[in-house]
């Protein structure tokens, strides 16, 4: 039987420690993931992701596990460390990639940058070049981003809604032809059955998601997570109450955004302006 590490705030791997404890408790009971899901009333895939470290889940499910295993506050303590501890940026982004690939529905707000799922190669390369990457790494990053677009393709592709701020649509690429290509790509994407694009014009004024780029991702088990991103870093938000607060803000923004039809017309106008403006 594996030796348990001491539960301490000095742990350097809180997320891994939490995942190990979850698996240890389940296997010691001789339970399969499916049996555990049936016993607690959660989809077994959630417990699988938690044991793999792909998600830490929410406090509700962790408290239910503590009660089921008879480990008062043990898992909740570990969860607090895992959810609040320092997680390397690459690990956080890998978590987001997993959530994105498995989501059955996604909705997004772009404060200043177009969403990665709708970026052309030129847009992605120009944006990522600002990070000072080597040429080889930059190429790998761009290729990885473009591959993500497959998420929105195919018969079982999830629904994707994005609200684009006017700022995101008024911040062009240095090369006019590349910026036109990006705007045309947005219009083509808006014609897909599973993609909804809305525009939030400057005229809407101050709103609930100022300076916030956020993506909501609904999983097969019905839980919704959010990914909040700045130009410096991204962070997963998985606790139900926090996600709901962000969702309320998103709904307020959607209420003042243009309709999908008016949004397409808005993007066409921006494209027409770009086609005649030599400065872009």
CSV table of C-alpha atoms in Angstrom, one decimal:
chain,number,residue,atom,x,y,z
A,1,UNK,CA,0.0,0.0,0.0
A,2,UNK,CA,1.5,3.4,-1.0
A,3,UNK,CA,2.8,5.6,1.8
A,4,UNK,CA,0.6,8.6,2.3
A,5,UNK,CA,2.2,12.0,2.2
A,6,UNK,CA,1.4,14.4,5.0
A,7,UNK,CA,-1.3,16.9,4.3
A,8,UNK,CA,0.4,20.2,4.6
A,9,UNK,CA,0.3,23.7,3.2
A,10,UNK,CA,3.9,23.3,2.2
A,11,UNK,CA,3.1,20.6,-0.4
A,12,UNK,CA,4.8,21.4,-3.7
A,13,UNK,CA,2.3,19.4,-5.7
A,14,UNK,CA,-1.2,20.0,-4.3
A,15,UNK,CA,-3.1,19.0,-7.4
A,16,UNK,CA,-1.2,15.8,-7.8
A,17,UNK,CA,-1.5,15.0,-4.1
A,18,UNK,CA,-5.3,15.5,-4.3
A,19,UNK,CA,-5.6,13.3,-7.4
A,20,UNK,CA,-3.5,10.5,-5.7
A,21,UNK,CA,-5.7,10.5,-2.6
A,22,UNK,CA,-8.9,10.3,-4.7
A,23,UNK,CA,-7.6,7.2,-6.5
A,24,UNK,CA,-6.2,5.6,-3.4
A,25,UNK,CA,-9.5,5.9,-1.5
A,26,UNK,CA,-11.5,4.5,-4.4
A,27,UNK,CA,-9.2,1.6,-5.2
A,28,UNK,CA,-8.9,0.7,-1.5
A,29,UNK,CA,-12.7,0.2,-1.5
A,30,UNK,CA,-12.5,-1.9,-4.6
A,31,UNK,CA,-14.7,0.5,-6.6
A,32,UNK,CA,-14.8,1.1,-10.3
A,33,UNK,CA,-15.3,4.7,-11.5
A,34,UNK,CA,-18.7,3.7,-12.7
A,35,UNK,CA,-19.7,2.3,-9.4
A,36,UNK,CA,-18.5,5.4,-7.6
A,37,UNK,CA,-20.5,7.5,-9.9
A,38,UNK,CA,-23.7,5.5,-9.3
A,39,UNK,CA,-23.2,5.6,-5.6
A,40,UNK,CA,-22.8,9.4,-5.5
A,41,UNK,CA,-25.1,10.4,-8.4
A,42,UNK,CA,-22.4,12.1,-10.5
A,43,UNK,CA,-21.2,11.1,-13.9
A,44,UNK,CA,-18.3,8.7,-13.5
A,45,UNK,CA,-16.2,10.7,-16.1
A,46,UNK,CA,-15.9,13.6,-13.6
A,47,UNK,CA,-14.2,11.3,-11.1
A,48,UNK,CA,-11.9,10.0,-13.9
A,49,UNK,CA,-10.8,13.6,-14.7
A,50,UNK,CA,-10.3,14.4,-11.1
A,51,UNK,CA,-8.0,11.3,-10.6
A,52,UNK,CA,-6.0,12.3,-13.7
A,53,UNK,CA,-5.6,15.8,-12.4
A,54,UNK,CA,-7.5,17.3,-15.4
A,55,UNK,CA,-9.9,19.0,-13.0
A,56,UNK,CA,-10.3,19.4,-9.3
A,57,UNK,CA,-14.1,19.5,-9.4
A,58,UNK,CA,-16.2,21.7,-7.1
A,59,UNK,CA,-16.6,21.8,-3.4
A,60,UNK,CA,-20.0,20.0,-3.5
A,61,UNK,CA,-18.6,16.8,-5.1
A,62,UNK,CA,-15.6,16.9,-2.8
A,63,UNK,CA,-17.7,17.2,0.3
A,64,UNK,CA,-19.9,14.3,-1.0
A,65,UNK,CA,-16.7,12.2,-1.4
A,66,UNK,CA,-15.6,13.0,2.1
A,67,UNK,CA,-18.9,11.9,3.5
A,68,UNK,CA,-19.0,8.7,1.4
A,69,UNK,CA,-15.5,7.7,2.4
A,70,UNK,CA,-15.8,8.7,6.0
A,71,UNK,CA,-12.8,11.1,5.8
A,72,UNK,CA,-14.2,14.3,7.4
A,73,UNK,CA,-12.6,17.4,5.7
A,74,UNK,CA,-9.5,15.4,4.4
A,75,UNK,CA,-10.4,15.7,0.8
A,76,UNK,CA,-11.9,19.2,1.2
A,77,UNK,CA,-8.6,20.3,2.7
A,78,UNK,CA,-6.6,18.8,-0.2
A,79,UNK,CA,-9.1,20.3,-2.6
A,80,UNK,CA,-8.6,23.8,-1.2
A,81,UNK,CA,-4.8,23.4,-1.6
A,82,UNK,CA,-5.2,22.1,-5.2
A,83,UNK,CA,-7.7,24.7,-6.2
A,84,UNK,CA,-5.8,27.6,-4.6
A,85,UNK,CA,-2.3,26.4,-5.0
A,86,UNK,CA,0.2,27.7,-7.6
A,87,UNK,CA,-0.3,25.6,-10.8
A,88,UNK,CA,2.2,26.0,-13.6
A,89,UNK,CA,1.0,28.1,-16.5
A,90,UNK,CA,1.5,25.2,-18.9
A,91,UNK,CA,-0.6,22.8,-16.7
A,92,UNK,CA,-3.4,25.4,-16.5
A,93,UNK,CA,-3.5,25.7,-20.2
A,94,UNK,CA,-3.4,22.0,-20.7
A,95,UNK,CA,-6.5,21.8,-18.4
A,96,UNK,CA,-8.2,24.3,-20.6
A,97,UNK,CA,-7.3,22.4,-23.8
A,98,UNK,CA,-8.9,19.3,-22.3
A,99,UNK,CA,-12.0,21.1,-21.3
A,100,UNK,CA,-12.3,22.7,-24.7
A,101,UNK,CA,-11.9,19.4,-26.6
A,102,UNK,CA,-14.6,17.6,-24.6
A,103,UNK,CA,-17.1,20.5,-24.2
A,104,UNK,CA,-20.6,20.0,-25.6
A,105,UNK,CA,-21.3,23.8,-25.6
A,106,UNK,CA,-19.0,26.8,-25.5
A,107,UNK,CA,-19.8,30.5,-25.1
A,108,UNK,CA,-17.2,33.3,-25.1
A,109,UNK,CA,-16.6,37.0,-24.7
A,110,UNK,CA,-13.7,38.7,-26.5
A,111,UNK,CA,-12.7,42.0,-24.9
A,112,UNK,CA,-9.8,42.9,-27.1
A,113,UNK,CA,-8.6,39.7,-29.0
A,114,UNK,CA,-10.5,37.5,-31.3
A,115,UNK,CA,-11.1,33.9,-29.9
A,116,UNK,CA,-8.5,31.3,-30.7
A,117,UNK,CA,-11.1,29.1,-32.3
A,118,UNK,CA,-11.8,31.7,-35.0
A,119,UNK,CA,-8.2,33.0,-35.7
A,120,UNK,CA,-6.5,32.7,-39.0
A,121,UNK,CA,-2.9,31.7,-39.3
A,122,UNK,CA,-1.8,35.2,-39.8
A,123,UNK,CA,-3.7,36.5,-36.8
A,124,UNK,CA,-2.4,33.8,-34.5
A,125,UNK,CA,1.2,34.2,-35.7
A,126,UNK,CA,1.1,38.0,-35.3
A,127,UNK,CA,-0.4,37.7,-31.8
A,128,UNK,CA,1.9,35.0,-30.6
A,129,UNK,CA,5.0,36.8,-32.0
A,130,UNK,CA,4.5,39.5,-29.3
A,131,UNK,CA,5.5,36.9,-26.7
A,132,UNK,CA,9.1,36.8,-27.9
A,133,UNK,CA,9.2,33.1,-28.8
A,134,UNK,CA,11.9,31.6,-30.9
A,135,UNK,CA,10.9,30.9,-34.6
A,136,UNK,CA,10.6,27.1,-33.9
A,137,UNK,CA,8.4,27.5,-30.9
A,138,UNK,CA,6.3,30.2,-32.5
A,139,UNK,CA,5.6,27.8,-35.4
A,140,UNK,CA,4.6,25.0,-33.1
A,141,UNK,CA,2.3,27.3,-31.1
A,142,UNK,CA,0.6,28.5,-34.3
A,143,UNK,CA,0.1,25.0,-35.6
A,144,UNK,CA,-1.4,23.9,-32.3
A,145,UNK,CA,-3.8,26.8,-32.3
A,146,UNK,CA,-5.0,26.1,-35.8
A,147,UNK,CA,-5.5,22.5,-35.0
A,148,UNK,CA,-7.9,23.5,-32.3
A,149,UNK,CA,-10.4,24.8,-34.9
A,150,UNK,CA,-11.4,21.2,-35.6
A,151,UNK,CA,-13.4,21.4,-32.4
A,152,UNK,CA,-16.0,23.4,-34.3
A,153,UNK,CA,-16.1,21.0,-37.3
A,154,UNK,CA,-18.1,17.8,-37.9
A,155,UNK,CA,-21.6,16.6,-37.3
A,156,UNK,CA,-21.2,16.4,-33.5
A,157,UNK,CA,-19.4,19.8,-33.1
A,158,UNK,CA,-20.5,21.8,-30.1
A,159,UNK,CA,-22.4,25.0,-30.3
A,160,UNK,CA,-20.1,28.0,-30.0
A,161,UNK,CA,-21.3,31.5,-29.3
A,162,UNK,CA,-18.9,34.4,-29.1
A,163,UNK,CA,-19.5,38.1,-28.3
A,164,UNK,CA,-16.8,40.2,-30.0
A,165,UNK,CA,-16.2,43.7,-28.6
A,166,UNK,CA,-15.9,46.4,-31.2
A,167,UNK,CA,-12.4,46.9,-29.9
A,168,UNK,CA,-11.4,43.4,-31.1
A,169,UNK,CA,-12.9,44.2,-34.5
A,170,UNK,CA,-11.1,47.6,-34.8
A,171,UNK,CA,-7.7,46.3,-33.9
A,172,UNK,CA,-6.3,45.2,-37.3
A,173,UNK,CA,-3.3,43.2,-38.4
A,174,UNK,CA,-0.3,45.2,-39.8
A,175,UNK,CA,-0.9,43.7,-43.3
A,176,UNK,CA,-4.2,44.8,-44.8
A,177,UNK,CA,-4.7,41.7,-46.9
A,178,UNK,CA,-4.2,39.5,-43.8
A,179,UNK,CA,-6.7,41.5,-41.8
A,180,UNK,CA,-9.3,41.3,-44.6
A,181,UNK,CA,-8.7,37.5,-44.6
A,182,UNK,CA,-9.4,37.4,-40.9
A,183,UNK,CA,-12.6,39.4,-41.2
A,184,UNK,CA,-13.8,37.2,-44.1
A,185,UNK,CA,-13.1,34.1,-42.0
A,186,UNK,CA,-15.3,35.5,-39.2
A,187,UNK,CA,-18.1,36.0,-41.7
A,188,UNK,CA,-17.7,32.5,-43.1
A,189,UNK,CA,-17.7,31.0,-39.5
A,190,UNK,CA,-20.9,33.0,-38.7
A,191,UNK,CA,-22.7,31.1,-41.5
A,192,UNK,CA,-22.1,27.7,-39.8
A,193,UNK,CA,-25.0,26.1,-38.1
A,194,UNK,CA,-23.2,25.7,-34.7
A,195,UNK,CA,-21.5,29.1,-34.6
A,196,UNK,CA,-23.1,32.3,-33.4
A,197,UNK,CA,-21.3,35.6,-33.5
A,198,UNK,CA,-22.5,38.8,-31.8
A,199,UNK,CA,-20.8,42.2,-31.7
A,200,UNK,CA,-20.8,44.5,-28.7
A,201,UNK,CA,-20.5,48.0,-30.1
A,202,UNK,CA,-18.7,50.9,-28.3
A,203,UNK,CA,-22.1,52.5,-28.1
A,204,UNK,CA,-23.1,49.9,-25.4
A,205,UNK,CA,-20.9,51.8,-23.0
A,206,UNK,CA,-19.4,50.4,-19.8
A,207,UNK,CA,-20.4,46.8,-19.1
A,208,UNK,CA,-20.0,43.9,-16.8
A,209,UNK,CA,-17.1,42.2,-18.5
A,210,UNK,CA,-14.7,45.2,-19.0
A,211,UNK,CA,-11.1,44.0,-19.4
A,212,UNK,CA,-12.2,40.3,-19.3
A,213,UNK,CA,-11.8,37.7,-21.9
A,214,UNK,CA,-13.8,34.6,-20.8
A,215,UNK,CA,-14.8,31.2,-22.2
A,216,UNK,CA,-17.5,29.1,-20.7
A,217,UNK,CA,-17.3,25.3,-21.3
A,218,UNK,CA,-20.1,22.9,-20.6
A,219,UNK,CA,-19.0,19.3,-20.1
A,220,UNK,CA,-20.9,16.1,-20.7
A,221,UNK,CA,-21.8,15.7,-17.0
A,222,UNK,CA,-23.6,19.1,-17.1
A,223,UNK,CA,-21.0,21.0,-15.1
A,224,UNK,CA,-19.7,24.3,-16.5
A,225,UNK,CA,-16.2,25.7,-16.1
A,226,UNK,CA,-14.9,29.0,-17.2
A,227,UNK,CA,-11.5,30.1,-18.5
A,228,UNK,CA,-10.6,33.8,-17.7
A,229,UNK,CA,-7.7,35.1,-19.7
A,230,UNK,CA,-5.5,38.2,-19.8
A,231,UNK,CA,-2.5,39.0,-22.0
A,232,UNK,CA,-0.3,37.6,-19.3
A,233,UNK,CA,-2.0,34.4,-18.1
A,234,UNK,CA,-5.1,32.3,-18.0
A,235,UNK,CA,-7.0,30.8,-15.1
A,236,UNK,CA,-9.6,28.1,-14.8
A,237,UNK,CA,-12.7,28.8,-12.7
A,238,UNK,CA,-14.5,25.7,-11.7
A,239,UNK,CA,-16.3,26.4,-8.4
A,240,UNK,CA,-20.0,26.6,-9.1
A,241,UNK,CA,-20.7,29.9,-7.4
A,242,UNK,CA,-17.8,31.7,-9.1
A,243,UNK,CA,-18.9,30.3,-12.5
A,244,UNK,CA,-22.5,31.4,-11.9
A,245,UNK,CA,-21.3,35.0,-11.0
A,246,UNK,CA,-19.4,35.2,-14.3
A,247,UNK,CA,-22.4,33.8,-16.2
A,248,UNK,CA,-24.6,36.5,-14.8
A,249,UNK,CA,-22.1,39.1,-16.1
A,250,UNK,CA,-22.0,37.4,-19.5
A,251,UNK,CA,-25.8,37.4,-19.8
A,252,UNK,CA,-25.8,41.1,-19.1
A,253,UNK,CA,-23.3,41.7,-21.9
A,254,UNK,CA,-25.3,39.5,-24.3
A,255,UNK,CA,-28.4,41.5,-23.6
A,256,UNK,CA,-26.8,44.7,-25.0
A,257,UNK,CA,-24.9,43.1,-27.9
A,258,UNK,CA,-26.1,43.3,-31.5
A,259,UNK,CA,-28.2,40.4,-32.9
A,260,UNK,CA,-26.4,37.8,-35.0
A,261,UNK,CA,-27.8,39.3,-38.2
A,262,UNK,CA,-26.9,42.9,-37.2
A,263,UNK,CA,-23.5,41.6,-36.1
A,264,UNK,CA,-22.7,40.1,-39.5
A,265,UNK,CA,-23.7,43.4,-41.1
A,266,UNK,CA,-21.4,45.2,-38.6
A,267,UNK,CA,-18.4,42.9,-39.6
A,268,UNK,CA,-19.1,43.4,-43.3
A,269,UNK,CA,-18.9,47.2,-42.7
A,270,UNK,CA,-15.6,46.8,-40.9
A,271,UNK,CA,-14.4,44.6,-43.8
A,272,UNK,CA,-15.5,47.2,-46.3
A,273,UNK,CA,-13.7,50.0,-44.4
A,274,UNK,CA,-10.5,47.8,-44.2
A,275,UNK,CA,-10.7,47.3,-48.0
A,276,UNK,CA,-10.5,51.0,-48.7
A,277,UNK,CA,-8.2,52.1,-45.9
A,278,UNK,CA,-4.6,52.2,-47.0
A,279,UNK,CA,-3.4,52.5,-43.3
A,280,UNK,CA,-4.4,48.8,-42.7
